[in-house]
Amino acid sequence: MIVVDNLPFFCLETSFNDEVINMNERLLSDMKKDVMHKPIKELFEVWHAEQGDRLIQARLNDKSYIFLKEQLTEDRSVYVGIRSRELENKISELKELQLLNRHLDAVIENSYDGIYITNRDGVTLRTNSAIERITGIPKEYYLNKNVDALVKRGILENSVTDKVIKNKRSVSLVQLNYSGKETLLTGNPVFDEQGEVEAVVTNIRDLSDLNDLQTALRKANELNKSYQEEIEGLKGSGTFIDLKTVVKNKQMQSIYDTAKRIANVSATVLILGETGVGKDVLAKYIFNESERSRSGKYIKVNCGAIPANLLESELFGYAGGAFTGANKNGKPGMFEMADKGVLFLDEIGEMPLDLQVKLLRVIQEREIQRVGGTSTKKIDVRLIAATNRNLKEMVQEGKFREDLYYRLNVIPIAIPPLRERKEEIYSLIKIFLNDINVKYGMKKELDAELTAFFYRYQWPGNIRELSNLLEQIVLLNREELLKLEHLPAEYKKEEYFYSIRDNETITLKKAVERAEENVLKQAAEKYMTTYDLAKALDTSQPTIVRKLKKYNIVLKG
């Protein structure tokens, strides 16, 4: 047994199960209790082992101890320690430094830029994984290598480390790296206590990504500038209302001027016009120009698209339990949703007569009653109605209530069809084609002949037909420059398709081919087989097959 009393330290011995079997007087005087054959961890308030149980921090009665453990035999261990607050503080500082070092390691390793650190001799001490992405060389390759050797091997073009050590300040340079990428290297010195450079931290940034972003940004700015110039040009010519609505025709300018003047009155507006002329666009414009756009919503209802048996509950809502399957809490209708705002009733001519009576009451009384409900509710709604039908004729035929007609027809506005405002067609083409190109990531353009066709065509479907046709020919044809030949077959009628070339001088052969193609296309719409077609045109079946192939015509059957 060791004579622990003679040692100038705090000493104790333990058995194989960590029970105290011996303790010197110096430590016993601090204990002031029976310690023999007691587990060592129960004797101290704190007993914290580190480094494989060889270093122990302990605390007892506000006194701090540091013990070193030595294994004497398989069943005996001795602990020798001192009492030192300063040593305990140093250990705590070491732990804090270790934690800080782990954080710094994480910062370096997770940096998107490449980082490598060298000593004053230019030897690489550490680097991070980003350098592999930038240079294409494993980071382990750089460790313990001198930057001068890396320059000689062609890994680096120039050494920023040498320049930092020489100038004792930050240095930046741009160069192509080993993989051909343009990189920005910035070296920063780390000084010792004597003011000498003891290390250099270099940051490596891949400029290729930044260059790509700058190029994309420049192109976007150029495109935006061209759009702005185009928009400003259109604004200057009085063709734009809200960047999407073309108003170049004098009658249309008068209509939108009227719409702006009546935007803040409560009178009902009735918008008349063919399908696709822009009745809903005008209704939304009136709402946007009014004070109601700040206090309420714009609600649109298509009276022709909702089944008659559902239209009433959609307009006026329903009370809880009004019918089988109804929400137990009821549901507000479009009138309630449009309170303080605007309700746009599109295709008002399709509304059933029995519902017209209820609509008339709402307009007169300014209150609604939900389906199945017993109470009424006051509402403040601006009503705008629209139709492509002749309501006066419907009144005479008994299909539309006369009293409702006069209630709606307080401010009538008739929008002319597109064929009567052809000066707007070119601007509409530019707007729609730009929107389609942006939507689908394309760069399609129209040639002069196709643009002339668009101008001369009568557009029975108005603006909606124009927009749909543009989208159709853009999506169905590969060519960047769209021509007459890309039009769908139904648009290639003689009075439209060939009239745009009236002033063009062509050969007799070309004229014959055009006439032949037109005759074949018309006949192909009527006959199901090439034999029937040949008989009708008084020619042979092989000739018909050859001509159909020549002009790329497909029989209807």
mmCIF file of N, CA and C in Angstrom, residues 354-450:
data_model
loop_
_atom_site.group_PDB
_atom_site.id
_atom_site.type_symbol
_atom_site.label_atom_id
_atom_site.label_comp_id
_atom_site.label_asym_id
_atom_site.label_seq_id
_atom_site.Cartn_x
_atom_site.Cartn_y
_atom_site.Cartn_z
ATOM 1 N N ASP A 354 -88.381 34.119 -64.023
ATOM 2 C CA ASP A 354 -88.750 34.137 -62.612
ATOM 3 C C ASP A 354 -87.664 34.754 -61.750
ATOM 4 N N LEU A 355 -86.430 34.609 -62.171
ATOM 5 C CA LEU A 355 -85.323 35.203 -61.412
ATOM 6 C C LEU A 355 -85.196 36.695 -61.705
ATOM 7 N N GLN A 356 -85.668 37.119 -62.896
ATOM 8 C CA GLN A 356 -85.641 38.544 -63.231
ATOM 9 C C GLN A 356 -86.503 39.348 -62.269
ATOM 10 N N VAL A 357 -87.593 38.747 -61.810
ATOM 11 C CA VAL A 357 -88.479 39.420 -60.850
ATOM 12 C C VAL A 357 -87.734 39.693 -59.549
ATOM 13 N N LYS A 358 -87.002 38.722 -59.055
ATOM 14 C CA LYS A 358 -86.262 38.881 -57.802
ATOM 15 C C LYS A 358 -85.117 39.877 -57.956
ATOM 16 N N LEU A 359 -84.468 39.862 -59.141
ATOM 17 C CA LEU A 359 -83.394 40.822 -59.388
ATOM 18 C C LEU A 359 -83.949 42.240 -59.402
ATOM 19 N N LEU A 360 -85.119 42.414 -60.009
ATOM 20 C CA LEU A 360 -85.758 43.736 -60.044
ATOM 21 C C LEU A 360 -86.029 44.236 -58.630
ATOM 22 N N ARG A 361 -86.497 43.350 -57.755
ATOM 23 C CA ARG A 361 -86.783 43.742 -56.370
ATOM 24 C C ARG A 361 -85.508 44.175 -55.645
ATOM 25 N N VAL A 362 -84.395 43.462 -55.880
ATOM 26 C CA VAL A 362 -83.124 43.815 -55.234
ATOM 27 C C VAL A 362 -82.673 45.196 -55.684
ATOM 28 N N ILE A 363 -82.834 45.488 -56.995
ATOM 29 C CA ILE A 363 -82.420 46.786 -57.516
ATOM 30 C C ILE A 363 -83.286 47.898 -56.903
ATOM 31 N N GLN A 364 -84.572 47.640 -56.758
ATOM 32 C CA GLN A 364 -85.490 48.659 -56.236
ATOM 33 C C GLN A 364 -85.344 48.855 -54.733
ATOM 34 N N GLU A 365 -85.271 47.756 -53.990
ATOM 35 C CA GLU A 365 -85.282 47.821 -52.531
ATOM 36 C C GLU A 365 -83.886 47.911 -51.910
ATOM 37 N N ARG A 366 -82.868 47.582 -52.681
ATOM 38 C CA ARG A 366 -81.487 47.567 -52.173
ATOM 39 C C ARG A 366 -81.344 46.627 -50.968
ATOM 40 N N GLU A 367 -82.028 45.494 -51.050
ATOM 41 C CA GLU A 367 -81.910 44.489 -50.007
ATOM 42 C C GLU A 367 -82.129 43.112 -50.618
ATOM 43 N N ILE A 368 -81.557 42.088 -49.958
ATOM 44 C CA ILE A 368 -81.688 40.721 -50.469
ATOM 45 C C ILE A 368 -82.234 39.819 -49.372
ATOM 46 N N GLN A 369 -82.799 38.705 -49.805
ATOM 47 C CA GLN A 369 -83.271 37.683 -48.879
ATOM 48 C C GLN A 369 -82.735 36.342 -49.361
ATOM 49 N N ARG A 370 -82.014 35.643 -48.487
ATOM 50 C CA ARG A 370 -81.427 34.364 -48.873
ATOM 51 C C ARG A 370 -82.511 33.327 -49.150
ATOM 52 N N VAL A 371 -82.182 32.377 -50.029
ATOM 53 C CA VAL A 371 -83.098 31.281 -50.326
ATOM 54 C C VAL A 371 -83.355 30.497 -49.030
ATOM 55 N N GLY A 372 -84.623 30.314 -48.694
ATOM 56 C CA GLY A 372 -84.975 29.598 -47.469
ATOM 57 C C GLY A 372 -84.918 30.450 -46.230
ATOM 58 N N GLY A 373 -84.555 31.722 -46.379
ATOM 59 C CA GLY A 373 -84.451 32.612 -45.232
ATOM 60 C C GLY A 373 -85.738 33.381 -44.994
ATOM 61 N N THR A 374 -85.831 34.015 -43.835
ATOM 62 C CA THR A 374 -87.048 34.774 -43.488
ATOM 63 C C THR A 374 -86.749 36.259 -43.284
ATOM 64 N N SER A 375 -85.484 36.625 -43.170
ATOM 65 C CA SER A 375 -85.128 38.026 -42.936
ATOM 66 C C SER A 375 -84.416 38.594 -44.154
ATOM 67 N N THR A 376 -84.428 39.918 -44.264
ATOM 68 C CA THR A 376 -83.765 40.602 -45.368
ATOM 69 C C THR A 376 -82.504 41.296 -44.867
ATOM 70 N N LYS A 377 -81.635 41.637 -45.796
ATOM 71 C CA LYS A 377 -80.380 42.300 -45.438
ATOM 72 C C LYS A 377 -80.110 43.422 -46.436
ATOM 73 N N LYS A 378 -79.834 44.617 -45.925
ATOM 74 C CA LYS A 378 -79.525 45.755 -46.777
ATOM 75 C C LYS A 378 -78.141 45.565 -47.415
ATOM 76 N N ILE A 379 -78.041 45.965 -48.683
ATOM 77 C CA ILE A 379 -76.766 45.863 -49.392
ATOM 78 C C ILE A 379 -76.484 47.158 -50.151
ATOM 79 N N ASP A 380 -75.214 47.417 -50.387
ATOM 80 C CA ASP A 380 -74.786 48.583 -51.165
ATOM 81 C C ASP A 380 -73.917 48.072 -52.306
ATOM 82 N N VAL A 381 -74.553 47.796 -53.443
ATOM 83 C CA VAL A 381 -73.859 47.181 -54.581
ATOM 84 C C VAL A 381 -74.086 48.009 -55.836
ATOM 85 N N ARG A 382 -73.000 48.294 -56.568
ATOM 86 C CA ARG A 382 -73.104 48.915 -57.897
ATOM 87 C C ARG A 382 -73.266 47.777 -58.899
ATOM 88 N N LEU A 383 -74.359 47.858 -59.707
ATOM 89 C CA LEU A 383 -74.663 46.782 -60.643
ATOM 90 C C LEU A 383 -74.259 47.175 -62.056
ATOM 91 N N ILE A 384 -73.474 46.281 -62.709
ATOM 92 C CA ILE A 384 -73.132 46.432 -64.125
ATOM 93 C C ILE A 384 -73.564 45.157 -64.830
ATOM 94 N N ALA A 385 -74.374 45.290 -65.876
ATOM 95 C CA ALA A 385 -74.851 44.130 -66.631
ATOM 96 C C ALA A 385 -74.322 44.203 -68.053
ATOM 97 N N ALA A 386 -74.238 43.042 -68.710
ATOM 98 C CA ALA A 386 -73.743 42.999 -70.087
ATOM 99 C C ALA A 386 -74.441 41.887 -70.842
ATOM 100 N N THR A 387 -74.580 42.084 -72.145
ATOM 101 C CA THR A 387 -75.199 41.053 -72.985
ATOM 102 C C THR A 387 -74.789 41.256 -74.434
ATOM 103 N N ASN A 388 -74.814 40.159 -75.198
ATOM 104 C CA ASN A 388 -74.581 40.240 -76.642
ATOM 105 C C ASN A 388 -75.903 40.083 -77.406
ATOM 106 N N ARG A 389 -76.999 40.084 -76.670
ATOM 107 C CA ARG A 389 -78.316 39.915 -77.276
ATOM 108 C C ARG A 389 -79.061 41.255 -77.340
ATOM 109 N N ASN A 390 -80.083 41.312 -78.197
ATOM 110 C CA ASN A 390 -80.897 42.515 -78.334
ATOM 111 C C ASN A 390 -82.028 42.445 -77.311
ATOM 112 N N LEU A 391 -81.842 43.127 -76.183
ATOM 113 C CA LEU A 391 -82.826 43.042 -75.097
ATOM 114 C C LEU A 391 -84.172 43.652 -75.483
ATOM 115 N N LYS A 392 -84.155 44.681 -76.377
ATOM 116 C CA LYS A 392 -85.424 45.288 -76.800
ATOM 117 C C LYS A 392 -86.290 44.268 -77.523
ATOM 118 N N GLU A 393 -85.677 43.497 -78.418
ATOM 119 C CA GLU A 393 -86.419 42.462 -79.125
ATOM 120 C C GLU A 393 -86.911 41.397 -78.155
ATOM 121 N N MET A 394 -86.082 41.058 -77.173
ATOM 122 C CA MET A 394 -86.483 40.063 -76.180
ATOM 123 C C MET A 394 -87.659 40.559 -75.363
ATOM 124 N N VAL A 395 -87.715 41.861 -75.077
ATOM 125 C CA VAL A 395 -88.846 42.440 -74.354
ATOM 126 C C VAL A 395 -90.118 42.295 -75.184
ATOM 127 N N GLN A 396 -90.012 42.614 -76.497
ATOM 128 C CA GLN A 396 -91.169 42.515 -77.385
ATOM 129 C C GLN A 396 -91.648 41.073 -77.532
ATOM 130 N N GLU A 397 -90.708 40.121 -77.452
ATOM 131 C CA GLU A 397 -91.043 38.705 -77.581
ATOM 132 C C GLU A 397 -91.471 38.099 -76.253
ATOM 133 N N GLY A 398 -91.435 38.896 -75.185
ATOM 134 C CA GLY A 398 -91.849 38.408 -73.880
ATOM 135 C C GLY A 398 -90.799 37.540 -73.191
ATOM 136 N N LYS A 399 -89.537 37.627 -73.647
ATOM 137 C CA LYS A 399 -88.463 36.813 -73.064
ATOM 138 C C LYS A 399 -87.637 37.582 -72.030
ATOM 139 N N PHE A 400 -87.918 38.885 -71.904
ATOM 140 C CA PHE A 400 -87.190 39.690 -70.923
ATOM 141 C C PHE A 400 -88.144 40.743 -70.382
ATOM 142 N N ARG A 401 -88.144 40.916 -69.069
ATOM 143 C CA ARG A 401 -89.077 41.844 -68.432
ATOM 144 C C ARG A 401 -88.768 43.290 -68.827
ATOM 145 N N GLU A 402 -89.805 44.004 -69.222
ATOM 146 C CA GLU A 402 -89.623 45.388 -69.663
ATOM 147 C C GLU A 402 -89.193 46.281 -68.505
ATOM 148 N N ASP A 403 -89.800 46.090 -67.302
ATOM 149 C CA ASP A 403 -89.436 46.931 -66.160
ATOM 150 C C ASP A 403 -87.980 46.715 -65.750
ATOM 151 N N LEU A 404 -87.502 45.474 -65.820
ATOM 152 C CA LEU A 404 -86.096 45.210 -65.496
ATOM 153 C C LEU A 404 -85.179 45.830 -66.548
ATOM 154 N N TYR A 405 -85.607 45.766 -67.819
ATOM 155 C CA TYR A 405 -84.800 46.345 -68.896
ATOM 156 C C TYR A 405 -84.540 47.826 -68.640
ATOM 157 N N TYR A 406 -85.572 48.556 -68.266
ATOM 158 C CA TYR A 406 -85.405 49.992 -68.030
ATOM 159 C C TYR A 406 -84.605 50.275 -66.756
ATOM 160 N N ARG A 407 -84.694 49.369 -65.787
ATOM 161 C CA ARG A 407 -83.877 49.524 -64.572
ATOM 162 C C ARG A 407 -82.391 49.336 -64.886
ATOM 163 N N LEU A 408 -82.102 48.431 -65.810
ATOM 164 C CA LEU A 408 -80.700 48.161 -66.173
ATOM 165 C C LEU A 408 -80.155 49.177 -67.156
ATOM 166 N N ASN A 409 -81.028 49.710 -68.006
ATOM 167 C CA ASN A 409 -80.604 50.546 -69.133
ATOM 168 C C ASN A 409 -80.474 52.019 -68.750
ATOM 169 N N VAL A 410 -80.033 52.290 -67.524
ATOM 170 C CA VAL A 410 -79.872 53.679 -67.076
ATOM 171 C C VAL A 410 -78.711 54.331 -67.817
ATOM 172 N N ILE A 411 -77.560 53.650 -67.861
ATOM 173 C CA ILE A 411 -76.388 54.139 -68.606
ATOM 174 C C ILE A 411 -76.007 53.054 -69.613
ATOM 175 N N PRO A 412 -76.556 53.096 -70.821
ATOM 176 C CA PRO A 412 -76.197 52.086 -71.826
ATOM 177 C C PRO A 412 -74.890 52.456 -72.532
ATOM 178 N N ILE A 413 -74.045 51.459 -72.721
ATOM 179 C CA ILE A 413 -72.782 51.648 -73.443
ATOM 180 C C ILE A 413 -72.653 50.512 -74.452
ATOM 181 N N ALA A 414 -72.587 50.873 -75.727
ATOM 182 C CA ALA A 414 -72.462 49.877 -76.797
ATOM 183 C C ALA A 414 -71.029 49.861 -77.318
ATOM 184 N N ILE A 415 -70.380 48.703 -77.193
ATOM 185 C CA ILE A 415 -68.995 48.568 -77.660
ATOM 186 C C ILE A 415 -69.003 48.078 -79.106
ATOM 187 N N PRO A 416 -68.335 48.789 -80.024
ATOM 188 C CA PRO A 416 -68.321 48.377 -81.429
ATOM 189 C C PRO A 416 -67.478 47.116 -81.616
ATOM 190 N N PRO A 417 -67.785 46.314 -82.643
ATOM 191 C CA PRO A 417 -66.984 45.116 -82.906
ATOM 192 C C PRO A 417 -65.598 45.488 -83.412
ATOM 193 N N LEU A 418 -64.686 44.530 -83.385
ATOM 194 C CA LEU A 418 -63.296 44.777 -83.769
ATOM 195 C C LEU A 418 -63.179 45.193 -85.231
ATOM 196 N N ARG A 419 -64.059 44.693 -86.096
ATOM 197 C CA ARG A 419 -63.981 45.032 -87.525
ATOM 198 C C ARG A 419 -64.261 46.512 -87.778
ATOM 199 N N GLU A 420 -64.873 47.196 -86.795
ATOM 200 C CA GLU A 420 -65.144 48.624 -86.930
ATOM 201 C C GLU A 420 -64.088 49.490 -86.245
ATOM 202 N N ARG A 421 -63.094 48.875 -85.678
ATOM 203 C CA ARG A 421 -61.985 49.614 -85.041
ATOM 204 C C ARG A 421 -60.659 48.941 -85.362
ATOM 205 N N LYS A 422 -60.424 48.793 -86.664
ATOM 206 C CA LYS A 422 -59.246 48.051 -87.124
ATOM 207 C C LYS A 422 -57.934 48.744 -86.792
ATOM 208 N N GLU A 423 -57.992 50.041 -86.477
ATOM 209 C CA GLU A 423 -56.759 50.737 -86.115
ATOM 210 C C GLU A 423 -56.172 50.202 -84.802
ATOM 211 N N GLU A 424 -56.953 49.416 -84.062
ATOM 212 C CA GLU A 424 -56.457 48.845 -82.802
ATOM 213 C C GLU A 424 -55.846 47.459 -82.981
ATOM 214 N N ILE A 425 -56.039 46.860 -84.167
ATOM 215 C CA ILE A 425 -55.616 45.474 -84.366
ATOM 216 C C ILE A 425 -54.111 45.316 -84.221
ATOM 217 N N TYR A 426 -53.334 46.215 -84.830
ATOM 218 C CA TYR A 426 -51.874 46.068 -84.771
ATOM 219 C C TYR A 426 -51.369 46.125 -83.330
ATOM 220 N N SER A 427 -51.886 47.054 -82.530
ATOM 221 C CA SER A 427 -51.468 47.155 -81.123
ATOM 222 C C SER A 427 -51.886 45.923 -80.330
ATOM 223 N N LEU A 428 -53.078 45.400 -80.633
ATOM 224 C CA LEU A 428 -53.537 44.182 -79.952
ATOM 225 C C LEU A 428 -52.642 42.996 -80.293
ATOM 226 N N ILE A 429 -52.242 42.902 -81.554
ATOM 227 C CA ILE A 429 -51.335 41.817 -81.963
ATOM 228 C C ILE A 429 -50.042 41.884 -81.157
ATOM 229 N N LYS A 430 -49.476 43.071 -81.028
ATOM 230 C CA LYS A 430 -48.215 43.221 -80.299
ATOM 231 C C LYS A 430 -48.368 42.815 -78.830
ATOM 232 N N ILE A 431 -49.475 43.216 -78.207
ATOM 233 C CA ILE A 431 -49.701 42.883 -76.795
ATOM 234 C C ILE A 431 -49.869 41.376 -76.625
ATOM 235 N N PHE A 432 -50.768 40.786 -77.417
ATOM 236 C CA PHE A 432 -51.051 39.353 -77.274
ATOM 237 C C PHE A 432 -49.830 38.510 -77.623
ATOM 238 N N LEU A 433 -49.126 38.865 -78.699
ATOM 239 C CA LEU A 433 -47.966 38.079 -79.109
ATOM 240 C C LEU A 433 -46.858 38.150 -78.067
ATOM 241 N N ASN A 434 -46.670 39.323 -77.475
ATOM 242 C CA ASN A 434 -45.671 39.453 -76.413
ATOM 243 C C ASN A 434 -46.055 38.605 -75.201
ATOM 244 N N ASP A 435 -47.333 38.642 -74.801
ATOM 245 C CA ASP A 435 -47.791 37.844 -73.657
ATOM 246 C C ASP A 435 -47.609 36.349 -73.927
ATOM 247 N N ILE A 436 -47.935 35.908 -75.136
ATOM 248 C CA ILE A 436 -47.811 34.485 -75.483
ATOM 249 C C ILE A 436 -46.347 34.064 -75.486
ATOM 250 N N ASN A 437 -45.473 34.905 -76.062
ATOM 251 C CA ASN A 437 -44.041 34.584 -76.087
ATOM 252 C C ASN A 437 -43.475 34.478 -74.677
ATOM 253 N N VAL A 438 -43.867 35.396 -73.806
ATOM 254 C CA VAL A 438 -43.390 35.364 -72.414
ATOM 255 C C VAL A 438 -43.940 34.135 -71.701
ATOM 256 N N LYS A 439 -45.212 33.834 -71.924
ATOM 257 C CA LYS A 439 -45.864 32.709 -71.246
ATOM 258 C C LYS A 439 -45.204 31.386 -71.595
ATOM 259 N N TYR A 440 -44.843 31.191 -72.869
ATOM 260 C CA TYR A 440 -44.311 29.904 -73.313
ATOM 261 C C TYR A 440 -42.811 29.938 -73.600
ATOM 262 N N GLY A 441 -42.140 31.055 -73.285
ATOM 263 C CA GLY A 441 -40.697 31.138 -73.487
ATOM 264 C C GLY A 441 -40.310 31.081 -74.958
ATOM 265 N N MET A 442 -41.045 31.775 -75.815
ATOM 266 C CA MET A 442 -40.779 31.761 -77.251
ATOM 267 C C MET A 442 -40.421 33.161 -77.750
ATOM 268 N N LYS A 443 -40.054 33.229 -79.056
ATOM 269 C CA LYS A 443 -39.700 34.507 -79.683
ATOM 270 C C LYS A 443 -40.326 34.588 -81.074
ATOM 271 N N LYS A 444 -41.596 34.232 -81.181
ATOM 272 C CA LYS A 444 -42.275 34.214 -82.476
ATOM 273 C C LYS A 444 -42.597 35.628 -82.948
ATOM 274 N N GLU A 445 -42.585 35.783 -84.288
ATOM 275 C CA GLU A 445 -42.943 37.041 -84.921
ATOM 276 C C GLU A 445 -43.869 36.765 -86.095
ATOM 277 N N LEU A 446 -44.612 37.794 -86.550
ATOM 278 C CA LEU A 446 -45.497 37.687 -87.703
ATOM 279 C C LEU A 446 -44.880 38.416 -88.883
ATOM 280 N N ASP A 447 -44.923 37.796 -90.070
ATOM 281 C CA ASP A 447 -44.419 38.503 -91.239
ATOM 282 C C ASP A 447 -45.477 39.488 -91.740
ATOM 283 N N ALA A 448 -45.097 40.297 -92.742
ATOM 284 C CA ALA A 448 -45.966 41.382 -93.194
ATOM 285 C C ALA A 448 -47.269 40.858 -93.781
ATOM 286 N N GLU A 449 -47.220 39.755 -94.546
ATOM 287 C CA GLU A 449 -48.431 39.224 -95.170
ATOM 288 C C GLU A 449 -49.423 38.719 -94.131
ATOM 289 N N LEU A 450 -48.934 38.023 -93.105
ATOM 290 C CA LEU A 450 -49.828 37.528 -92.068
ATOM 291 C C LEU A 450 -50.425 38.680 -91.266
#
